[in-house]
Short mmCIF file of C-alpha atoms in Angstrom, two decimals:
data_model
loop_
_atom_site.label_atom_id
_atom_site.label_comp_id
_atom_site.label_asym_id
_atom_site.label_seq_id
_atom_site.Cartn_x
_atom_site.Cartn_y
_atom_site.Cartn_z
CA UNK A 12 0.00 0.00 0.00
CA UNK A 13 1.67 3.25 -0.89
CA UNK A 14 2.67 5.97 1.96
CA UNK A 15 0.13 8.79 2.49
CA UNK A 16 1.77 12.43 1.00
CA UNK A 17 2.52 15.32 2.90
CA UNK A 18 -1.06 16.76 2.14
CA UNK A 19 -2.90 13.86 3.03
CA UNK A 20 -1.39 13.39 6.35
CA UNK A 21 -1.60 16.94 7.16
CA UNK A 22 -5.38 17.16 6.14
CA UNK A 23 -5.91 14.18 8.35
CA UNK A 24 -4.67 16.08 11.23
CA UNK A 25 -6.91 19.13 10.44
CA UNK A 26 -9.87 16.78 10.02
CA UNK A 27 -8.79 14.98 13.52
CA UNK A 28 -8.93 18.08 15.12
CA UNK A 29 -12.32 19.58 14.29
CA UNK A 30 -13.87 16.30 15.46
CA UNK A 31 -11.23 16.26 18.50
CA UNK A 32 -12.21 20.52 19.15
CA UNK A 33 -16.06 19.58 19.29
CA UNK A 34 -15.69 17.82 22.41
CA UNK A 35 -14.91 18.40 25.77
CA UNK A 36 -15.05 21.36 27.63
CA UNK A 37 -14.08 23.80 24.67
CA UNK A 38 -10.98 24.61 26.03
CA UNK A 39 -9.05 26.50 22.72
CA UNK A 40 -6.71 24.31 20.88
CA UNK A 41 -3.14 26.68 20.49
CA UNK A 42 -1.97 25.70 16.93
CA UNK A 43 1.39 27.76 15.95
CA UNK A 44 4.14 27.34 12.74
CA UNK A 45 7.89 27.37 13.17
CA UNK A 46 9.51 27.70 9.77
CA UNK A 47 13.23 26.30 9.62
CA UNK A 48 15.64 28.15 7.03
CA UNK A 49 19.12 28.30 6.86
CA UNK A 50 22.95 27.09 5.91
CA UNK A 51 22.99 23.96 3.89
CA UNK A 52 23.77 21.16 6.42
CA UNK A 53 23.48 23.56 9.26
CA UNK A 54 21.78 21.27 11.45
CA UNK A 55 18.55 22.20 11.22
CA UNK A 56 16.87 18.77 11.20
CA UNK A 57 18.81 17.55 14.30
CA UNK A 58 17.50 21.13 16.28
CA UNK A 59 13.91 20.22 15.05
CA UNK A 60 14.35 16.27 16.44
CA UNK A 61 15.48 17.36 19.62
CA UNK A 62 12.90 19.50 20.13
CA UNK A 63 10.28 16.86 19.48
CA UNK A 64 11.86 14.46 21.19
CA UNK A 65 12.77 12.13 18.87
CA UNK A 66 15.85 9.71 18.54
CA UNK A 67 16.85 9.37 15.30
CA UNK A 68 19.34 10.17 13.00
CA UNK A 69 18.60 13.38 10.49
CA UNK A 70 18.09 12.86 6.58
CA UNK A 71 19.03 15.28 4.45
CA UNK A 72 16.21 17.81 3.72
CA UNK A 73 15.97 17.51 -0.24
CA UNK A 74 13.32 20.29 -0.56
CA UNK A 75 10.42 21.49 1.83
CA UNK A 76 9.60 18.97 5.08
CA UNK A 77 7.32 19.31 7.10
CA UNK A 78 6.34 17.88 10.89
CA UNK A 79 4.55 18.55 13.83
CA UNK A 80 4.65 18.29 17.42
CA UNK A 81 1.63 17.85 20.27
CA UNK A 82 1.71 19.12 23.90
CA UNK A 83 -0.46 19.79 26.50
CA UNK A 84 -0.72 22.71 28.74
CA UNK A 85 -2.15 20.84 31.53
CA UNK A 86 -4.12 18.14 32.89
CA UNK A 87 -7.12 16.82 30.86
CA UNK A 88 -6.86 19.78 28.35
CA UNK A 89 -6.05 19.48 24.80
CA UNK A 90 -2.61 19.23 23.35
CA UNK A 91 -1.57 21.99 21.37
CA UNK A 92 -0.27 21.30 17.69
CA UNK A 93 2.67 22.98 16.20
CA UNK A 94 3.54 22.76 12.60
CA UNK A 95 7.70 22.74 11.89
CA UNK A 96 8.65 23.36 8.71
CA UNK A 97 12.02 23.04 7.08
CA UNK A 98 13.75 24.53 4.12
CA UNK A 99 16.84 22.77 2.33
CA UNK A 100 18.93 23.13 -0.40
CA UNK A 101 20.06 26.72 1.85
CA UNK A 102 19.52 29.31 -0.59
CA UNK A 103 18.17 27.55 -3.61
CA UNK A 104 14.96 26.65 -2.92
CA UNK A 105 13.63 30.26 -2.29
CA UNK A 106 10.44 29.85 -4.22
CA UNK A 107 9.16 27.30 -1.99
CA UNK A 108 9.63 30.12 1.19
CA UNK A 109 6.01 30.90 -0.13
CA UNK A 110 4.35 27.32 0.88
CA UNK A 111 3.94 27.35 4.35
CA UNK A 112 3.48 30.79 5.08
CA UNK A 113 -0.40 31.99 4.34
CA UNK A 114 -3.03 34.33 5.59
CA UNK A 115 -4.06 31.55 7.56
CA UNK A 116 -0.75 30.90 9.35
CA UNK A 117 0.88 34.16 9.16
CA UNK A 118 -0.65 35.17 12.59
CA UNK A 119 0.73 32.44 14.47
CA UNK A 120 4.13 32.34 12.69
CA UNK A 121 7.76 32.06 13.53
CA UNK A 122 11.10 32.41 11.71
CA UNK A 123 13.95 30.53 12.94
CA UNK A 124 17.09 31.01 10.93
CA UNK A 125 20.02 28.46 11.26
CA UNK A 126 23.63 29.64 10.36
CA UNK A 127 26.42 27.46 9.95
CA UNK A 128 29.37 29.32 12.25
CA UNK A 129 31.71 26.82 10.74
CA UNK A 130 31.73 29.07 7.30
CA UNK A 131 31.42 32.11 7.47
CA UNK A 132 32.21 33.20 3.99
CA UNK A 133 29.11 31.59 3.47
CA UNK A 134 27.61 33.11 6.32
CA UNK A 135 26.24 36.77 5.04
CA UNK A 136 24.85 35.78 1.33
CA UNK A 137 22.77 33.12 3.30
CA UNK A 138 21.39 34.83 5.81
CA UNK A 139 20.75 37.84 3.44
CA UNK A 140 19.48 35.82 0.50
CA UNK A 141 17.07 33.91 3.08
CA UNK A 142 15.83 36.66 5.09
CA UNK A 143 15.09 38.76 2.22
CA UNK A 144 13.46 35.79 0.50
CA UNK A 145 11.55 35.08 3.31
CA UNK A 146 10.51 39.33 3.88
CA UNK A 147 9.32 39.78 0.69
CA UNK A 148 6.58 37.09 0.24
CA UNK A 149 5.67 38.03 4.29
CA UNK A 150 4.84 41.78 3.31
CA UNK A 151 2.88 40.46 0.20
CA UNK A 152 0.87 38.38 2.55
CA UNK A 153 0.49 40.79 5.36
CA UNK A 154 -0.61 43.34 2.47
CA UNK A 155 -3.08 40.73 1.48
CA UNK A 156 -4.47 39.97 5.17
CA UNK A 157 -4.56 43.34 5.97
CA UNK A 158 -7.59 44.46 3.20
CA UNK A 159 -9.61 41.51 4.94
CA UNK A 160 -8.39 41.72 8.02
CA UNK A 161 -6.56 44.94 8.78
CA UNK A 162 -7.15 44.43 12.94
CA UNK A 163 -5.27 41.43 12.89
CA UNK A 164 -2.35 43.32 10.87
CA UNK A 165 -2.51 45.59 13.82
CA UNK A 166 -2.56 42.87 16.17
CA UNK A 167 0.57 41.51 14.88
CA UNK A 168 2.38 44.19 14.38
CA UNK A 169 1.79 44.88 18.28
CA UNK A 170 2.93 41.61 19.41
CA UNK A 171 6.34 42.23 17.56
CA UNK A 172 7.26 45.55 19.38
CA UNK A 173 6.06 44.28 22.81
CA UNK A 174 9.87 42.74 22.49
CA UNK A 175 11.45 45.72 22.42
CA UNK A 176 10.66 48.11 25.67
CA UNK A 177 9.31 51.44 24.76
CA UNK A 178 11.79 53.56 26.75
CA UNK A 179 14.59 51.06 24.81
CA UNK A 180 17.41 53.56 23.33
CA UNK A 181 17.12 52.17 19.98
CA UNK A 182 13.34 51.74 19.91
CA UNK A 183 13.61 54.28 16.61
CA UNK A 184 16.71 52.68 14.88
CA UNK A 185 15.79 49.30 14.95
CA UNK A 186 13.46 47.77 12.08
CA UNK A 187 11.89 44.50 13.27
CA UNK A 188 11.27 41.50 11.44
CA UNK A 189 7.47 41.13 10.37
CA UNK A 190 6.95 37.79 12.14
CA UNK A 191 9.24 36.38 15.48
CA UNK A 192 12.54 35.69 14.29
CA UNK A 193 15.33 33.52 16.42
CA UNK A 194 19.03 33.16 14.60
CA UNK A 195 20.74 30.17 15.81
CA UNK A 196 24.17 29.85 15.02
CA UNK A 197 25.31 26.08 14.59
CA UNK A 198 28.48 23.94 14.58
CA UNK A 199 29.63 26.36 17.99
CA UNK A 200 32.19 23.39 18.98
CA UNK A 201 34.22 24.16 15.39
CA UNK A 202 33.60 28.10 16.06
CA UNK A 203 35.33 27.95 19.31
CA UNK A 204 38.67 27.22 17.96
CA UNK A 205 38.47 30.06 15.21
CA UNK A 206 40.98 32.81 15.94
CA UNK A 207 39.66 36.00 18.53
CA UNK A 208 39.33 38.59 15.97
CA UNK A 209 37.28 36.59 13.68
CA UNK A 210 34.99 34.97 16.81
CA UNK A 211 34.79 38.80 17.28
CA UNK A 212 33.83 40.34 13.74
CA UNK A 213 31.19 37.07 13.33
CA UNK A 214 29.42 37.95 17.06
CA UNK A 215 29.22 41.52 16.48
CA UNK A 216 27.91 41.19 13.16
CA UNK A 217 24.95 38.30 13.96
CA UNK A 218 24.60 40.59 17.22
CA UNK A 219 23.46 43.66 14.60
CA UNK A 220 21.58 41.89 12.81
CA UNK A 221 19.84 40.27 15.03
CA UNK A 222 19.00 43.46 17.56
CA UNK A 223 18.28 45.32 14.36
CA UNK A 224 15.32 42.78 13.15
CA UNK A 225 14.42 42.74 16.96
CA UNK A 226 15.67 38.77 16.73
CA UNK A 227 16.58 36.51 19.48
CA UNK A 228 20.36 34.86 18.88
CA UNK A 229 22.02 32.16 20.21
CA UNK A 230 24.89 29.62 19.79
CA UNK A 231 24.83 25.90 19.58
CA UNK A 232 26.74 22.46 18.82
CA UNK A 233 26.10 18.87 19.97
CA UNK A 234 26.73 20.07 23.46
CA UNK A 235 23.51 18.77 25.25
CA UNK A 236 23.51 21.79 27.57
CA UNK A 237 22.87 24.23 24.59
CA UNK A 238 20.66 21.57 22.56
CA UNK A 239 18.66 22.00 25.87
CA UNK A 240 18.38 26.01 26.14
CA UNK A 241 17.47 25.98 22.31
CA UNK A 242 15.20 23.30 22.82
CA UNK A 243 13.32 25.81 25.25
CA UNK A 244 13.70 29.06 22.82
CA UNK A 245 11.93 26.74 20.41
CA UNK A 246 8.88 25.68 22.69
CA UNK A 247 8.47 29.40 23.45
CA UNK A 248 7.77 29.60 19.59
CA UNK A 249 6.07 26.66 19.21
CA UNK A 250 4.06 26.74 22.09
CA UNK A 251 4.07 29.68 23.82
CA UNK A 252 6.03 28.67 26.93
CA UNK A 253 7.54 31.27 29.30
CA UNK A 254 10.57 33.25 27.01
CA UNK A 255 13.44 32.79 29.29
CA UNK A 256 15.37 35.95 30.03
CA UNK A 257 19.29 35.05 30.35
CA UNK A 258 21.95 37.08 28.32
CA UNK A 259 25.44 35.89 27.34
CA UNK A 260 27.37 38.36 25.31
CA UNK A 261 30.48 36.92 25.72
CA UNK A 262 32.49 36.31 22.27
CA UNK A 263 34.46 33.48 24.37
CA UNK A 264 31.21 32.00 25.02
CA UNK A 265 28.14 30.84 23.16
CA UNK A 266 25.92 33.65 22.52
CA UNK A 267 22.27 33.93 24.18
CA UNK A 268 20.16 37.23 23.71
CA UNK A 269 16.90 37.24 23.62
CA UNK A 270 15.30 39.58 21.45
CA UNK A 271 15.05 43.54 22.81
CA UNK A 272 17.60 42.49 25.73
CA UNK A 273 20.88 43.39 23.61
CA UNK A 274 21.28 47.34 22.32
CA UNK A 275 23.88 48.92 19.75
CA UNK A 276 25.86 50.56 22.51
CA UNK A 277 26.79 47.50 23.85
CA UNK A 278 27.29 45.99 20.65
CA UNK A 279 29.87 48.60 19.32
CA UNK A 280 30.79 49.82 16.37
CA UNK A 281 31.72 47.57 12.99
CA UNK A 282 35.31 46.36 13.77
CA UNK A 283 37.38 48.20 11.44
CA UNK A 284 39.83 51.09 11.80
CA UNK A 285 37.66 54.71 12.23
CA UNK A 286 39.78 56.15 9.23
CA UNK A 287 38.73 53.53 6.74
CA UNK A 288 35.33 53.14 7.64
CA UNK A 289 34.41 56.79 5.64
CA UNK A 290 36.05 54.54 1.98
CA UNK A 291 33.32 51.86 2.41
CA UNK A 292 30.70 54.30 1.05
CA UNK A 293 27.43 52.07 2.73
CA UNK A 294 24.31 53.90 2.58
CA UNK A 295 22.45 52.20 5.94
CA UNK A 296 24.19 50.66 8.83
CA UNK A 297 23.33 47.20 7.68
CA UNK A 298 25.04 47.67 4.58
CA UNK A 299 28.31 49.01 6.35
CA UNK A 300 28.40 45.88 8.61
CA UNK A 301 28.07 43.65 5.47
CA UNK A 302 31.17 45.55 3.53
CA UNK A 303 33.08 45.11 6.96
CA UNK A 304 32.52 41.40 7.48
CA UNK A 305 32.93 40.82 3.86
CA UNK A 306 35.99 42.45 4.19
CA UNK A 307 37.38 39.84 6.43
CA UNK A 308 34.71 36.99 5.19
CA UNK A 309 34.45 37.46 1.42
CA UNK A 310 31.67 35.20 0.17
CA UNK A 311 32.20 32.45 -2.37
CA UNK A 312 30.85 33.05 -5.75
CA UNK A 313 29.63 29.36 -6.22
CA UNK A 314 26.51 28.07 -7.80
CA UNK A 315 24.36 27.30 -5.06
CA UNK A 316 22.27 25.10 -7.55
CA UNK A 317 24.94 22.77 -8.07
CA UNK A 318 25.25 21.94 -4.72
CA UNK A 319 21.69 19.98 -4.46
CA UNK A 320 21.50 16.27 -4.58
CA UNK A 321 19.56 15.27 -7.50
CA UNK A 322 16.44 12.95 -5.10
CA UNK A 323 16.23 11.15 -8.97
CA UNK A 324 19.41 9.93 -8.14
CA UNK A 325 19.07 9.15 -4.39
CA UNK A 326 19.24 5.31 -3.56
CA UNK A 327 17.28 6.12 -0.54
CA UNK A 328 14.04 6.73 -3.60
CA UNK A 329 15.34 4.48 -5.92
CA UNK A 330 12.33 2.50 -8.25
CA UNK A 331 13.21 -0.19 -10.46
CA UNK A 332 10.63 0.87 -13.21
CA UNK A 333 10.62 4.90 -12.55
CA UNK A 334 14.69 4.42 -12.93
CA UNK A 335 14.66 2.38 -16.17
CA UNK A 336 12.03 4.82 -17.80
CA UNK A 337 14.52 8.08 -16.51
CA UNK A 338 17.63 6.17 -18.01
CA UNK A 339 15.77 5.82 -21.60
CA UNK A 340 14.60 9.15 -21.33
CA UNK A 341 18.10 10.05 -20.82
CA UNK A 342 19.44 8.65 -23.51
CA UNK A 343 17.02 9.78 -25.97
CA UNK A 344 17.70 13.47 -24.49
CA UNK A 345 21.64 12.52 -25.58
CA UNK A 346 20.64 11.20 -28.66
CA UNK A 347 18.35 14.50 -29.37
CA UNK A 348 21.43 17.13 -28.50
CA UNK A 349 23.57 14.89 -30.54
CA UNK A 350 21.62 14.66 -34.25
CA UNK A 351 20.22 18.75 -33.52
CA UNK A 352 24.13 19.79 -33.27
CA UNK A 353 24.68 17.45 -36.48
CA UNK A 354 22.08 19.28 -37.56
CA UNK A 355 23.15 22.76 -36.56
CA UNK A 356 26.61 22.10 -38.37
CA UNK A 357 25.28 20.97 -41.43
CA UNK A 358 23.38 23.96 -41.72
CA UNK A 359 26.13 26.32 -41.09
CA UNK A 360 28.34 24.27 -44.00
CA UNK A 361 25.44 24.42 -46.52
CA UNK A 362 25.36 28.39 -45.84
#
């Protein structure tokens, strides 16, 4: 019998839980998204396992996966459901950022970004590419919900600034993220042993970024103490447990701030010499800590596309008949290129 899809299982749940919501006392079932993006490899599957609770080893994400998780708030009331979504390929599967967030999700919706601290030339064009990905098709949405539903627009926009405290010194410099946004730096235990002045230039520069999109950060590795205080920023999102308040700004340390508890003061200005910051000619503060760290990080002009695993040629999907029919088709593609550049040549002899 063949394996339910993705759709089917998650319209079984939805069914499930209008019978399931009909009984009872009528106690409100919670039902939030957490959207995984992030580095290529970066750990997000393992983050999202841990979370749920389950042993097993991660697969590669090929595309767009999706999960969820159940818990209760308390005795003999019903579980709430959160939906975790994950993003692979890193930054070249942007057109797929549009699937799981909708007018119907948007209002219970959280971002968590995963970067890879291992390589951080790679660091800034992923985290740029994704969160502007990501920003775009949110505004389009939010411009969408707002001409049906302009108090919940409000609403949201609300919850985002209750973050930040009003008498905050950068409450007017700071542009936050439309929806909750956590940046998790992975792969802390390789990070540890980089040299001080690049631990330093990477911190300050995820510590911008993050206090400028009003975004919690953090640090993590394998270490099952910070798999642990993750695990707990990611039940906040997912289901709306207490937000814990401890800080760690420590570059000889993993980082922990959680969003509208760090400030620019403390963060400093970019790390470069005062005299050449005036030849980096950046027109916003985000773009001047992007020509500083890719001063010191330049990024790697690869194909990002080439770096995807072909599933048709995964053994882990591998079909007898769906392979033989792909290897014919193959060969008749060959064959095709071959007799139309025949072609191609004859035509430019006979001219």
């Amino acid at each position: 019998m063949p394996s339910e899809t993705l759709w089917e299982i998650a319209k079984a749940e939805v069914e499930k839980r209008g019978i399931n919501g009909s009984e009872g006392d009528g106690a409100e079932i919670g039902e939030k998204s957490v959207f995984f993006i992030g580095s290529k490899n970066g750990g997000k599957t393992t983050i999202i396992l841990r979370c749920l609770d389950r042993d097993e080893p991660p697969k590669p994400t090929l595309a767009l996966e999706y999960t969820y998780g159940r818990r209760a708030k308390g005795h003999n009331t019903p579980k709430d459901i959160a939906h975790f979504w994950e993003l692979g390929g890193g930054t070249s599967l942007l057109d797929l950022i549009s699937v799981p967030i909708t007018s119907d999700t948007l209002r219970t919706f959280s971002l968590v970004l995963v970067l890879d601290l291992s390589k951080p030339n790679d660091l800034w064009p992923t985290m740029e590419n994704l969160l502007q990905a990501t920003k775009s098709h949110v505004d389009k949405v939010i411009m969408k919900l707002g001409k049906t539903n302009p108090k919940a627009v409000s609403e949201m926009r609300q919850k985002i600034w209750n973050n930040m405290q009003k008498d905050h010194p950068d409450h007017e410099l700071i542009d936050p993220f439309p929806v909750p946004l956590v940046i998790i730096g992975s792969k802390y235990d390789i990070f540890q042993d980089f040299e001080s002045e690049k631990r330093k230039v990477i911190c300050k520069t995820l510590r911008f970024v993050a206090h400028y999109y009003g975004a919690s950060l953090m640090f993590t590795s394998k270490s099952e103490a910070l798999l642990l205080k993750i695990r707990g920023v990611i039940n906040q999102l997912a289901f709306g447990i207490d937000k814990s308040k401890s800080i760690c700004v420590d570059q000889n340390k993993p980082l922990f701030i959680t969003a509208g508890l760090d400030s620019f003061s403390q963060i400093g200005s970019p790390p470069v010499p005062e005299n050449d910051i005036g030849k980096l000619h950046a027109h916003s503060p985000m773009e001047l800590w992007k020509k500083v760290y890719e001063k010191l990080f330049p990024p790697k002009s690869i194909n990002t596309l080439k770096n995807i695993k072909d599933p048709a040629r995964d053994p882990q999907y591998a079909e007898s008949e769906v392979d033989e029919m792909r290897i014919q088709k193959d060969q008749e593609l060959e064959q095709y290129k071959r007799s139309s550049s025949k072609s191609w040549k004859q035509i430019e002899l006979d001219s």
